[in-house]
Amino acid sequence: MSEAPQPGGRAASAPIMGHESEPTLFEMSVPHRSAYQLRTTGVPATPLSELIPSDHLNAEVVPIAEVSERDLVAHFTRLSHRQFSVDLGMYPLGSCTMKYNPKFCDAIANDLGLNSVHPGAPASLSQGWLEIFVTLEQKLCAITGMSAATLQPAAGAAGELTGLLLMRAYHEANGDVRRRVLIPDSAHGTNPASVTLGGYEVTTIPSNDRGLVDLEKLKAALGPDVAGIMLTNPNTVGLFEEEIIEIAKAVHDVGGLLYYDGANLNAILGAVRPGDMGFDIVHMNLHKTFATPHGGGGPGAGPVAVSPRLVEFLPGPRAMKVDDGSFDWVTPPRSIGRVHGWHGNAVVLARALAYIDVHGGDGLTRVAQHAVLNANWLRHRLRDILPAAYDRVCMHECTLTASGLKAKFGIRGLDVAKALLEEGFHSPTVYFPLIVDEALMFEPTETESVQTLESLAKALERIVERAQDDPESLHRAPQSTPVSRVDEARAARQLLATADAVR
Amino acid sequence: MSEAPQPGGRAASAPIMGHESEPTLFEMSVPHRSAYQLRTTGVPATPLSELIPSDHLNAEVVPIAEVSERDLVAHFTRLSHRQFSVDLGMYPLGSCTMKYNPKFCDAIANDLGLNSVHPGAPASLSQGWLEIFVTLEQKLCAITGMSAATLQPAAGAAGELTGLLLMRAYHEANGDVRRRVLIPDSAHGTNPASVTLGGYEVTTIPSNDRGLVDLEKLKAALGPDVAGIMLTNPNTVGLFEEEIIEIAKAVHDVGGLLYYDGANLNAILGAVRPGDMGFDIVHMNLHKTFATPHGGGGPGAGPVAVSPRLVEFLPGPRAMKVDDGSFDWVTPPRSIGRVHGWHGNAVVLARALAYIDVHGGDGLTRVAQHAVLNANWLRHRLRDILPAAYDRVCMHECTLTASGLKAKFGIRGLDVAKALLEEGFHSPTVYFPLIVDEALMFEPTETESVQTLESLAKALERIVERAQDDPESLHRAPQSTPVSRVDEARAARQLLATADAVR
Amino acid sequence: MADYLPHTDEDVASMLEFLGMTSLDDLFAHIPASVRLAQGLDIDDGLSEPDVAAIFAGYTAANKAKTTAMTCFAGGGAYDHEVPPVVKALASRSEFVTAYTPYQPEVAQGVLQAIFEYQTLISRLSGLPIPNASLYDAATALVEALNMAHGATGRSKMVISSGIHPHWREVARTFAKGTGHEIVEVPLRNGVTDWSSVDATDAAAIVAAYPNYLGVLEDLSEAKALATTNDALFIVGADPVAAGVLKTAGQWGADVFVGEGQAFGTPLSFGGPYLGLFACTEAQVRRLPGRIVGETVDSSGRKAFVTTLRAREQDIRREKATSNVCTNQTLMAVTAAIQLGWLGTKGLREVATRCAQGAHYLFDEVLRINGVEAVSNQPFFREFAIRLPRSADVVISAMAENHVLAGLSAGAMCDGDDPSIESGVDRVLLVSVTERRTKDELDEYVRALREALQA
Amino acid sequence: MADYLPHTDEDVASMLEFLGMTSLDDLFAHIPASVRLAQGLDIDDGLSEPDVAAIFAGYTAANKAKTTAMTCFAGGGAYDHEVPPVVKALASRSEFVTAYTPYQPEVAQGVLQAIFEYQTLISRLSGLPIPNASLYDAATALVEALNMAHGATGRSKMVISSGIHPHWREVARTFAKGTGHEIVEVPLRNGVTDWSSVDATDAAAIVAAYPNYLGVLEDLSEAKALATTNDALFIVGADPVAAGVLKTAGQWGADVFVGEGQAFGTPLSFGGPYLGLFACTEAQVRRLPGRIVGETVDSSGRKAFVTTLRAREQDIRREKATSNVCTNQTLMAVTAAIQLGWLGTKGLREVATRCAQGAHYLFDEVLRINGVEAVSNQPFFREFAIRLPRSADVVISAMAENHVLAGLSAGAMCDGDDPSIESGVDRVLLVSVTERRTKDELDEYVRALREALQA
Ligand SMILES: Cc1ncc(COP(=O)(O)O)c(C=O)c1O
Ligand SMILES: Cc1ncc(COP(=O)(O)O)c(C=O)c1O
């Protein structure tokens, strides 16, 4: 049925009808066609040439795309039909906490009383926003066991770097120069990358055979030049660092600080708080734990909460309740300065507060309990076909391994992941963490029902049967998707990053 | 990959992933699961048994469905991926005017300032709504050349019946009893059905070989017992009744009235007005001409506009501007009474007004011009593979015939329609009007680009090639859709209208 | 110039050339010149969307009764229920909104299955096995039911309790002019239908309301008996929310159920689009008005849904069709399925219960105000009628000053006297309470009413 | 108790049983008791959605500056542009909103193609061939550009015009503490960067703004020359809307373009989520921060899109990655592609032109008020700075009484003195005009300003 992409296009590109590629906006474009409508302003339409010197004006017209509103709608609606999403089905992507995001929070985000406020409006004219910030900060501190927080970081990685700069400011304030930050080998890539940008060197701590930080090796790596350690607990394998108290003591003993990577916070809400474990700095991924939909890659928010000794260094300005009971912007005395152009991803912050308010302390505790219950149920349900890398009680996610399938049938974790797409489920996280061979990391989250988990398990059983009966078909999977396996090597070999790149 | 429907379900039911059936809400239901959240009211929670006598209380619990919000969202999102729509692609369904509906009109419809008003609120508290009604009525009259209108009918058919009751009231007021209403054999089914409900007998007027009302046969059918005639012009074949003036005169000469079925109004906006053609009563399908999305079958709105002599009979109450400049409800002196429980499909009416305001008189005229241009371009483009039933200039739609394909390859219009689904286009209207053999009625509407029309033409060319090379494949079409041809006979043989029907 | 037309001038020129024409007018050349519109439409030129939005801002500002500005106690078949963001989000999916009637089931399973689920829910709430895919609204659904009764009995006498909403009865009278049905309206005494006062011989239908429009819960046994003895169809117009806790139409012995489905996810919308609910017994299936979706299989045996029993419908049966309905209210039916899915078994019961609790609390409170009396001493569900010492219209206007929409004036609804109300119709106020009303709002109502009566 | 958890008590019990456990606590038993949270979270119990909505209604009421209540003349990288319903409807499609980063391209072609289209548009607007898939915001995009310059040159001296938004400069200073970069801020004279005042030897980057944050259009040739002679990277922070009519960063010779993309379909949102724009030359592609989508084919040769050059990124390169960014602002990038598709070639020019026309009209009018003077006599685009006879903060508060958000106070933005403003920073007001402002609104601004200055 295929033919050259047509300007105007056809729904054949939507999977409901077939599997053709959708033309790009530019292929659909026709000179002089337009969709925009602007209000009548009555402002004198003085020619630009009379307002701006010609040496600033662009001699050429920058081509955008020229499509009708109808074609614009058809194009993006068809593209949306070529996209999997949480709203379509289970998305058990480990470490990403792809829970269902309440539509109620969307309604909050779309409220003009919030999202039509200019960020430069004085505090007196944006009291509602400042109160949201102050309230959220207080609740995030209650959840993490910290005493204050900055809401500016736009994502987890931004939070990490902010945290490392706080670490640096703290040590420098003590006239104390330190060189290294410790990171377990199971850590997420943003951790080491942030360490470098924070001006520190990475020392990698190996995991032990239980998938946890090797305490002895950790102690061996410690010294007066260690600024701190970055950990996530539960760690990226989904296991709780049971020796956390010893780890904290050891790091603190050499004057180092503990940084908590909050990507896995969903596992411990109401059960244990980073502050109580001895952490000094905590970032949270609001887009994971507190239900901001991931938007195909963002936006998120990565607030950073700290223990008392770090509060004075927090980025500024911070929204605070002042004496007269109103809210105002205050910059901490020894602030490291702004880490965002304005106040952070404000609307994401408002969503998170709404989510926290609906759940309350009791609901958040249930969130963690059910998330952990689901992960363990799935781990146990799958034990015979996809064993866990470390077979014991896990937290909110379980890291399974396809190494057996690889050995027996030459089926790799990637093949299982792709075949799962045909079964109507998104793939788990594959090949992460790096310490597990053929890792398949499943994070069901608390919003999936046991019936859906059972359905996932059945799908995996069918895939394992295929591994025995017809391994070839798995290497070819997926076939029922809008496109089959894509040629990643070719994409990297000849970069075509725009429609204008020479082909 | 198929398995018994799972409560919880899987995205495999969404065409993006495959072609499995989606479980019903009831198959997904699990006892005690719930999604609803209600506000805290503080109202005393007196047991129902103390408020309402037990003989009124239902001893049994009526089962609805018990699903989580997450499963509710996944279910209906997956269902939406099993549904074609205008927003996905071209929908050239003749007689239905499936044009693109501006999202701006959705925004109007969703405005709480309009849709949160109770219909029983006094006029003094709903002046905005009354002004919308008065303004819309005036503009619809300007478009149709009539002097007043009722906005109550909820759809075209309701408008037809309302119009016939007006016809009846008019004749009765003249102490004049009439029995018959004339209808061309090409008329839409709602016309004769409405005539019966209006208490009249149908006399069918055959079309001539030009696809138009046979004037001589019409005259022969006329008599003093004829209450009137129902016509749509252009007619359902998409052709303009060129002898309309003679027809009008002949009907008026016997004291009959002319009813205009406005389903095809899109063709003549700004070009010719029913009033100027001699029509006395006009219904409009706002959901066709004035861009209310069809909602999978409704809602619509079918206002009825009339000439001066019928105004006093219009349904009441009508919104009117009164002396003090405010708006109030007024019931015409000899009103036939209400035809809707409240004021009609108010929000649909507001959409239509917004659509008319954006286009204006100039824009509406272009709408008709481009709709007619598109239909003629398509007719001409396809002439070699699917000839027009009547090969001359058509209006907003063209009726083609697959009789040639049937004769040569045994391919029926239905086969072509189904194959078109695989090509990413919705089917045209098939087997209507009844007077054309193997009718394929295409109405492109003005919002489709010529590139999309060309793309449709290419798809039809491919289908005609298949008719020659592999006719069997066409009888099996469509295959790439969520389901293939459905067994309609079986559905009718054993009616399963609910999930509870015994299977 | 603002519009949504894709064609550029170049497109138009080349398309005309393809047709061998030189101007767009050529396309209309075959229309008799004498009827052509010479000077164009007498409507202003188009405005841009933001300009039109500004005009509409004026309309919305003038709608003082919007619930964002007033607390709503008006009912009468239109209720201010909670519609959560999740229901709005799902019901506004453009695949549901911009699809046509599911004529091609292969690409319409989404709408078809949603309707099938809706039908199942309406069947359960009505207690009757054969639902349809929706009608315009409750009033027109009643008319279809009367037509069904005529078809079933061959008779034309329709005996209707005046407990049926006055507007529905008026609509029935309007359409009776075409069908020639005789509409007999049975008076209420103390808010209850006085069936003894009518002669039901040769009746095609006995029509009762549950609850009736004054809110009263009548015992329908007598009406059912009347239907049985005269072998007329028993038609019950019921509040579908009541079905969450009260007896269903089917349990009362109804042959046909009609009702207003607005309560299930559709905003007040100034009266439309709403949702006409309809369900009947197996015996009447061939006379069912409008569309019905049935389950079947596709050519490869997969479960599939399709509109069925099409032979009843206007496009096939033409003048002999069971009804003329074509476009219905599918989107509202889909919305109802979503809203009911959100409420679930427990939520619907909870909503119904809270409506009753709020209404009874308010009823007790307002009766404490002197001069205010109950129109009926009979049991009620979510709505009640009170007689005031002064005109209901005046009281409504006065209470509006306090941002309370006090209810509906019976006088305005019936315009003038009506067999449903023995006397002083203009002083009768219909008050309705939903699950959204807080105790503070109810207490404020009482305060505002007191004030309005003192003034 | 309100939440979104599906499990019933029965589910939980049977799942625990399957695990051989008796309580949910057993799942946490391996956590050292000494750190377990004994008494639960110190946060109130959950409320229902409508209850929380009521709390938020209080917040929105307290936001006096919302554009629904005030006319917005504030800019500084955040603009009140038209966002039509069609863009909102498409950008809120749940497939775009609830998808994760496109790690599985076979089921992520929707987001991938939308990003590819976004990248194409940013490349055209920047005049540079290599865009990325978005960064957090303009300020952090600038930091990534500085890091790229360090990588490209091995040097650490960053020479930045103080025409760059004060917040962006502050963010650059913050992150420089980690990277050890030396930030040299070049003062403005009469609103124009005084490049002659700095020593740019050993500079890794020369950073210029176009227009600068005071609205002034500087001739960037001198900055470009400075970059060339010191073979530093030339980084231009530009207003992407300006690119609709003015020279692009590429045309000025930039190696890197950074900018704020909020103007393309994202509401003011109190500052976030916004959209960090980034594009560079081919020479820098291996140092590109963040994700980039490339076109390729699938196993059956169909066109397909995929994230590529992954070897630069943190998950693979870890401590040697070009950046630590992972989650970015994809949804805003998709929104920008939709908004730009709606504007089209002509619409973007029209918006840019109208902004300039409105700004120049208002500029001329306010200068008529005595005591009001221009901070610079140089050409400007859509925004300008004026010096008032009294405190800008006071004037902003006064004009707010007339529902006008007068602009941004330079004093507040820079908090205190800044090399961008020679004197009286606290009396400097930055005023911005978009295509949404009508002449009446501009005239009302002038009236309100006069009043504020008289008072
Ligand atoms: C363990 C871990 N740490 C850090 C991050 C980075 O967070 P973000 O993507 O919000 O920058 C992630 C995100 O995937 C993560 O899983
Ligand atoms: C020619 C014609 N007349 C009447 C109607 C009936 O209009 P409605 O479906 O709005 O009742 C239609 C709708 O398809 C039609 O095409």
PDB file of C-alpha atoms in Angstrom, chain A residues 1-3 6-20 28 30 33 37 68-71 73-75 77-78 80-91 98 100-104 358 419-426 447-452 454-456 458-459 462 466 480-482, chain B residues 1-3 6-20 28 30 33 37 68-71 73-75 77-78 80-91 98 100-104 358 419-426 447-452 454-456 458-459 462 466 480-482:
ATOM      1  CA  MET A   1       0.000   0.000   0.000  1.00  0.00           C
ATOM      2  CA  SER A   2       2.996   2.253   0.437  1.00  0.00           C
ATOM      3  CA  GLU A   3       3.665   5.348  -1.659  1.00  0.00           C
ATOM      4  CA  GLN A   6       1.835  12.860   0.418  1.00  0.00           C
ATOM      5  CA  PRO A   7       1.438  16.417   1.549  1.00  0.00           C
ATOM      6  CA  GLY A   8      -1.927  16.141   3.222  1.00  0.00           C
ATOM      7  CA  GLY A   9      -1.095  12.637   4.288  1.00  0.00           C
ATOM      8  CA  ARG A  10      -3.391   9.761   5.013  1.00  0.00           C
ATOM      9  CA  ALA A  11      -4.433   7.969   8.152  1.00  0.00           C
ATOM     10  CA  ALA A  12      -2.658   4.887   6.871  1.00  0.00           C
ATOM     11  CA  SER A  13       0.185   6.115   9.003  1.00  0.00           C
ATOM     12  CA  ALA A  14      -1.895   5.548  12.116  1.00  0.00           C
ATOM     13  CA  PRO A  15      -1.589   1.988  13.344  1.00  0.00           C
ATOM     14  CA  ILE A  16      -5.363   1.682  13.395  1.00  0.00           C
ATOM     15  CA  MET A  17      -5.164   1.548   9.619  1.00  0.00           C
ATOM     16  CA  GLY A  18      -1.778   0.216   8.752  1.00  0.00           C
ATOM     17  CA  HIS A  19       1.902   0.703   9.186  1.00  0.00           C
ATOM     18  CA  GLU A  20       2.953   3.441   6.838  1.00  0.00           C
ATOM     19  CA  MET A  28       2.987  18.229   4.161  1.00  0.00           C
ATOM     20  CA  VAL A  30       2.394  23.855   0.778  1.00  0.00           C
ATOM     21  CA  ARG A  33      -1.106  27.662   3.263  1.00  0.00           C
ATOM     22  CA  GLN A  37      -5.300  33.431  13.640  1.00  0.00           C
ATOM     23  CA  SER A  68      -3.811  24.051   7.394  1.00  0.00           C
ATOM     24  CA  GLU A  69      -5.178  23.621  10.911  1.00  0.00           C
ATOM     25  CA  ARG A  70      -6.906  20.487   9.675  1.00  0.00           C
ATOM     26  CA  ASP A  71      -3.666  18.930   8.446  1.00  0.00           C
ATOM     27  CA  VAL A  73      -4.472  18.195  13.695  1.00  0.00           C
ATOM     28  CA  ALA A  74      -4.432  15.085  11.523  1.00  0.00           C
ATOM     29  CA  HIS A  75      -0.636  14.977  11.552  1.00  0.00           C
ATOM     30  CA  THR A  77      -3.172  12.934  16.011  1.00  0.00           C
ATOM     31  CA  ARG A  78      -1.732  10.275  13.714  1.00  0.00           C
ATOM     32  CA  SER A  80      -0.021  10.118  18.733  1.00  0.00           C
ATOM     33  CA  HIS A  81      -1.337   6.807  17.395  1.00  0.00           C
ATOM     34  CA  ARG A  82       2.226   5.724  16.757  1.00  0.00           C
ATOM     35  CA  GLN A  83       3.171   6.231  20.406  1.00  0.00           C
ATOM     36  CA  PHE A  84       2.848   3.942  23.389  1.00  0.00           C
ATOM     37  CA  SER A  85       2.027   5.556  26.721  1.00  0.00           C
ATOM     38  CA  VAL A  86       1.027   4.802  30.299  1.00  0.00           C
ATOM     39  CA  ASP A  87      -2.548   5.646  29.416  1.00  0.00           C
ATOM     40  CA  LEU A  88      -2.525   2.844  26.833  1.00  0.00           C
ATOM     41  CA  GLY A  89      -0.974   0.127  28.914  1.00  0.00           C
ATOM     42  CA  MET A  90       1.483  -1.076  31.495  1.00  0.00           C
ATOM     43  CA  TYR A  91       4.927   0.544  31.304  1.00  0.00           C
ATOM     44  CA  MET A  98       5.818   4.905  35.300  1.00  0.00           C
ATOM     45  CA  TYR A 100      -0.625   6.286  36.383  1.00  0.00           C
ATOM     46  CA  ASN A 101      -0.793  10.079  36.694  1.00  0.00           C
ATOM     47  CA  PRO A 102      -4.183  11.335  37.871  1.00  0.00           C
ATOM     48  CA  LYS A 103      -6.039  13.521  35.375  1.00  0.00           C
ATOM     49  CA  PHE A 104      -6.917  15.674  38.348  1.00  0.00           C
ATOM     50  CA  VAL A 358      -4.997  13.803  47.633  1.00  0.00           C
ATOM     51  CA  ALA A 419       8.760  -9.322  22.042  1.00  0.00           C
ATOM     52  CA  LEU A 420       6.955  -7.812  25.015  1.00  0.00           C
ATOM     53  CA  LEU A 421       6.028  -4.859  22.824  1.00  0.00           C
ATOM     54  CA  GLU A 422       4.105  -7.235  20.576  1.00  0.00           C
ATOM     55  CA  GLU A 423       2.305  -8.510  23.629  1.00  0.00           C
ATOM     56  CA  GLY A 424       0.968  -5.060  24.425  1.00  0.00           C
ATOM     57  CA  PHE A 425       3.304  -4.142  27.255  1.00  0.00           C
ATOM     58  CA  HIS A 426       6.121  -1.671  27.277  1.00  0.00           C
ATOM     59  CA  THR A 447      -1.185   1.638  40.147  1.00  0.00           C
ATOM     60  CA  GLU A 448      -1.195  -1.656  38.263  1.00  0.00           C
ATOM     61  CA  SER A 449      -3.687  -4.279  39.352  1.00  0.00           C
ATOM     62  CA  VAL A 450      -2.732  -7.858  40.108  1.00  0.00           C
ATOM     63  CA  GLN A 451      -4.758  -8.872  37.061  1.00  0.00           C
ATOM     64  CA  THR A 452      -2.509  -6.754  34.878  1.00  0.00           C
ATOM     65  CA  GLU A 454      -0.785 -11.731  35.821  1.00  0.00           C
ATOM     66  CA  SER A 455      -1.416 -10.733  32.252  1.00  0.00           C
ATOM     67  CA  LEU A 456       2.191  -9.533  31.976  1.00  0.00           C
ATOM     68  CA  LYS A 458       1.405 -14.809  30.917  1.00  0.00           C
ATOM     69  CA  ALA A 459       2.869 -12.722  28.106  1.00  0.00           C
ATOM     70  CA  ARG A 462       4.485 -17.074  25.920  1.00  0.00           C
ATOM     71  CA  ARG A 466       8.740 -18.907  21.715  1.00  0.00           C
ATOM     72  CA  SER A 480       3.018  -5.671  15.062  1.00  0.00           C
ATOM     73  CA  THR A 481       4.378  -2.240  16.007  1.00  0.00           C
ATOM     74  CA  PRO A 482       4.329   0.854  13.768  1.00  0.00           C
TER      75      PRO A 482
ATOM     76  CA  MET B   1      -0.876 -13.930  21.060  1.00  0.00           C
ATOM     77  CA  SER B   2      -4.529 -14.035  21.980  1.00  0.00           C
ATOM     78  CA  GLU B   3      -5.890 -15.128  25.345  1.00  0.00           C
ATOM     79  CA  GLN B   6      -7.984 -10.247  31.335  1.00  0.00           C
ATOM     80  CA  PRO B   7      -9.400  -8.001  33.954  1.00  0.00           C
ATOM     81  CA  GLY B   8      -6.817  -5.234  33.871  1.00  0.00           C
ATOM     82  CA  GLY B   9      -6.349  -5.759  30.193  1.00  0.00           C
ATOM     83  CA  ARG B  10      -3.361  -5.073  28.037  1.00  0.00           C
ATOM     84  CA  ALA B  11      -2.566  -2.544  25.354  1.00  0.00           C
ATOM     85  CA  ALA B  12      -2.495  -5.365  22.842  1.00  0.00           C
ATOM     86  CA  SER B  13      -6.034  -4.323  22.119  1.00  0.00           C
ATOM     87  CA  ALA B  14      -4.819  -0.984  20.824  1.00  0.00           C
ATOM     88  CA  PRO B  15      -3.966  -1.199  17.149  1.00  0.00           C
ATOM     89  CA  ILE B  16      -0.555   0.285  17.862  1.00  0.00           C
ATOM     90  CA  MET B  17       0.316  -3.051  19.436  1.00  0.00           C
ATOM     91  CA  GLY B  18      -1.827  -5.598  17.711  1.00  0.00           C
ATOM     92  CA  HIS B  19      -5.358  -6.638  17.011  1.00  0.00           C
ATOM     93  CA  GLU B  20      -6.752  -8.207  20.122  1.00  0.00           C
ATOM     94  CA  MET B  28     -12.212  -5.799  33.909  1.00  0.00           C
ATOM     95  CA  VAL B  30     -13.127  -6.658  40.372  1.00  0.00           C
ATOM     96  CA  ARG B  33     -12.332  -1.862  43.448  1.00  0.00           C
ATOM     97  CA  GLN B  37     -13.883  10.534  44.840  1.00  0.00           C
ATOM     98  CA  SER B  68      -9.610   1.620  39.248  1.00  0.00           C
ATOM     99  CA  GLU B  69      -9.188   5.059  37.671  1.00  0.00           C
ATOM    100  CA  ARG B  70      -6.039   3.726  36.028  1.00  0.00           C
ATOM    101  CA  ASP B  71      -7.885   0.829  34.368  1.00  0.00           C
ATOM    102  CA  VAL B  73      -8.287   5.407  31.609  1.00  0.00           C
ATOM    103  CA  ALA B  74      -6.447   2.556  29.920  1.00  0.00           C
ATOM    104  CA  HIS B  75      -9.702   0.967  28.789  1.00  0.00           C
ATOM    105  CA  THR B  77      -7.851   5.173  25.737  1.00  0.00           C
ATOM    106  CA  ARG B  78      -7.385   1.774  24.101  1.00  0.00           C
ATOM    107  CA  SER B  80     -10.152   5.300  21.258  1.00  0.00           C
ATOM    108  CA  HIS B  81      -7.261   3.659  19.402  1.00  0.00           C
ATOM    109  CA  ARG B  82      -9.738   1.282  17.811  1.00  0.00           C
ATOM    110  CA  GLN B  83     -11.756   4.151  16.351  1.00  0.00           C
ATOM    111  CA  PHE B  84     -11.323   6.106  13.135  1.00  0.00           C
ATOM    112  CA  SER B  85     -12.177   9.806  13.246  1.00  0.00           C
ATOM    113  CA  VAL B  86     -11.960  13.030  11.266  1.00  0.00           C
ATOM    114  CA  ASP B  87      -8.956  14.030  13.347  1.00  0.00           C
ATOM    115  CA  LEU B  88      -7.129  10.926  12.101  1.00  0.00           C
ATOM    116  CA  GLY B  89      -7.890  11.221   8.438  1.00  0.00           C
ATOM    117  CA  MET B  90     -10.236  12.001   5.572  1.00  0.00           C
ATOM    118  CA  TYR B  91     -13.850  10.928   6.120  1.00  0.00           C
ATOM    119  CA  MET B  98     -17.494  15.351   7.814  1.00  0.00           C
ATOM    120  CA  TYR B 100     -12.754  19.384  10.240  1.00  0.00           C
ATOM    121  CA  ASN B 101     -14.267  20.914  13.376  1.00  0.00           C
ATOM    122  CA  PRO B 102     -12.168  23.733  14.823  1.00  0.00           C
ATOM    123  CA  LYS B 103     -10.800  23.065  18.316  1.00  0.00           C
ATOM    124  CA  PHE B 104     -11.733  26.657  19.043  1.00  0.00           C
ATOM    125  CA  VAL B 358     -15.113  33.176  12.781  1.00  0.00           C
ATOM    126  CA  ALA B 419     -10.601  -1.707   0.832  1.00  0.00           C
ATOM    127  CA  LEU B 420     -10.450   2.056   1.280  1.00  0.00           C
ATOM    128  CA  LEU B 421     -10.291   1.533   5.030  1.00  0.00           C
ATOM    129  CA  GLU B 422      -7.027  -0.368   4.544  1.00  0.00           C
ATOM    130  CA  GLU B 423      -5.746   2.589   2.563  1.00  0.00           C
ATOM    131  CA  GLY B 424      -6.235   4.910   5.517  1.00  0.00           C
ATOM    132  CA  PHE B 425      -9.390   6.659   4.396  1.00  0.00           C
ATOM    133  CA  HIS B 426     -12.882   6.290   5.722  1.00  0.00           C
ATOM    134  CA  THR B 447     -11.361  21.345   4.745  1.00  0.00           C
ATOM    135  CA  GLU B 448      -9.470  18.692   2.779  1.00  0.00           C
ATOM    136  CA  SER B 449      -6.507  19.821   0.731  1.00  0.00           C
ATOM    137  CA  VAL B 450      -6.067  18.944  -2.931  1.00  0.00           C
ATOM    138  CA  GLN B 451      -3.063  16.861  -1.878  1.00  0.00           C
ATOM    139  CA  THR B 452      -5.309  14.738   0.299  1.00  0.00           C
ATOM    140  CA  GLU B 454      -4.988  13.258  -4.830  1.00  0.00           C
ATOM    141  CA  SER B 455      -3.886  10.794  -2.202  1.00  0.00           C
ATOM    142  CA  LEU B 456      -7.455   9.435  -2.031  1.00  0.00           C
ATOM    143  CA  LYS B 458      -4.295   7.178  -5.857  1.00  0.00           C
ATOM    144  CA  ALA B 459      -5.678   4.838  -3.207  1.00  0.00           C
ATOM    145  CA  ARG B 462      -4.694   0.917  -6.379  1.00  0.00           C
ATOM    146  CA  ARG B 466      -6.501  -5.020  -7.184  1.00  0.00           C
ATOM    147  CA  SER B 480      -5.257  -4.136   8.654  1.00  0.00           C
ATOM    148  CA  THR B 481      -8.112  -2.796  10.776  1.00  0.00           C
ATOM    149  CA  PRO B 482      -8.779  -3.680  14.431  1.00  0.00           C
TER     150      PRO B 482
END
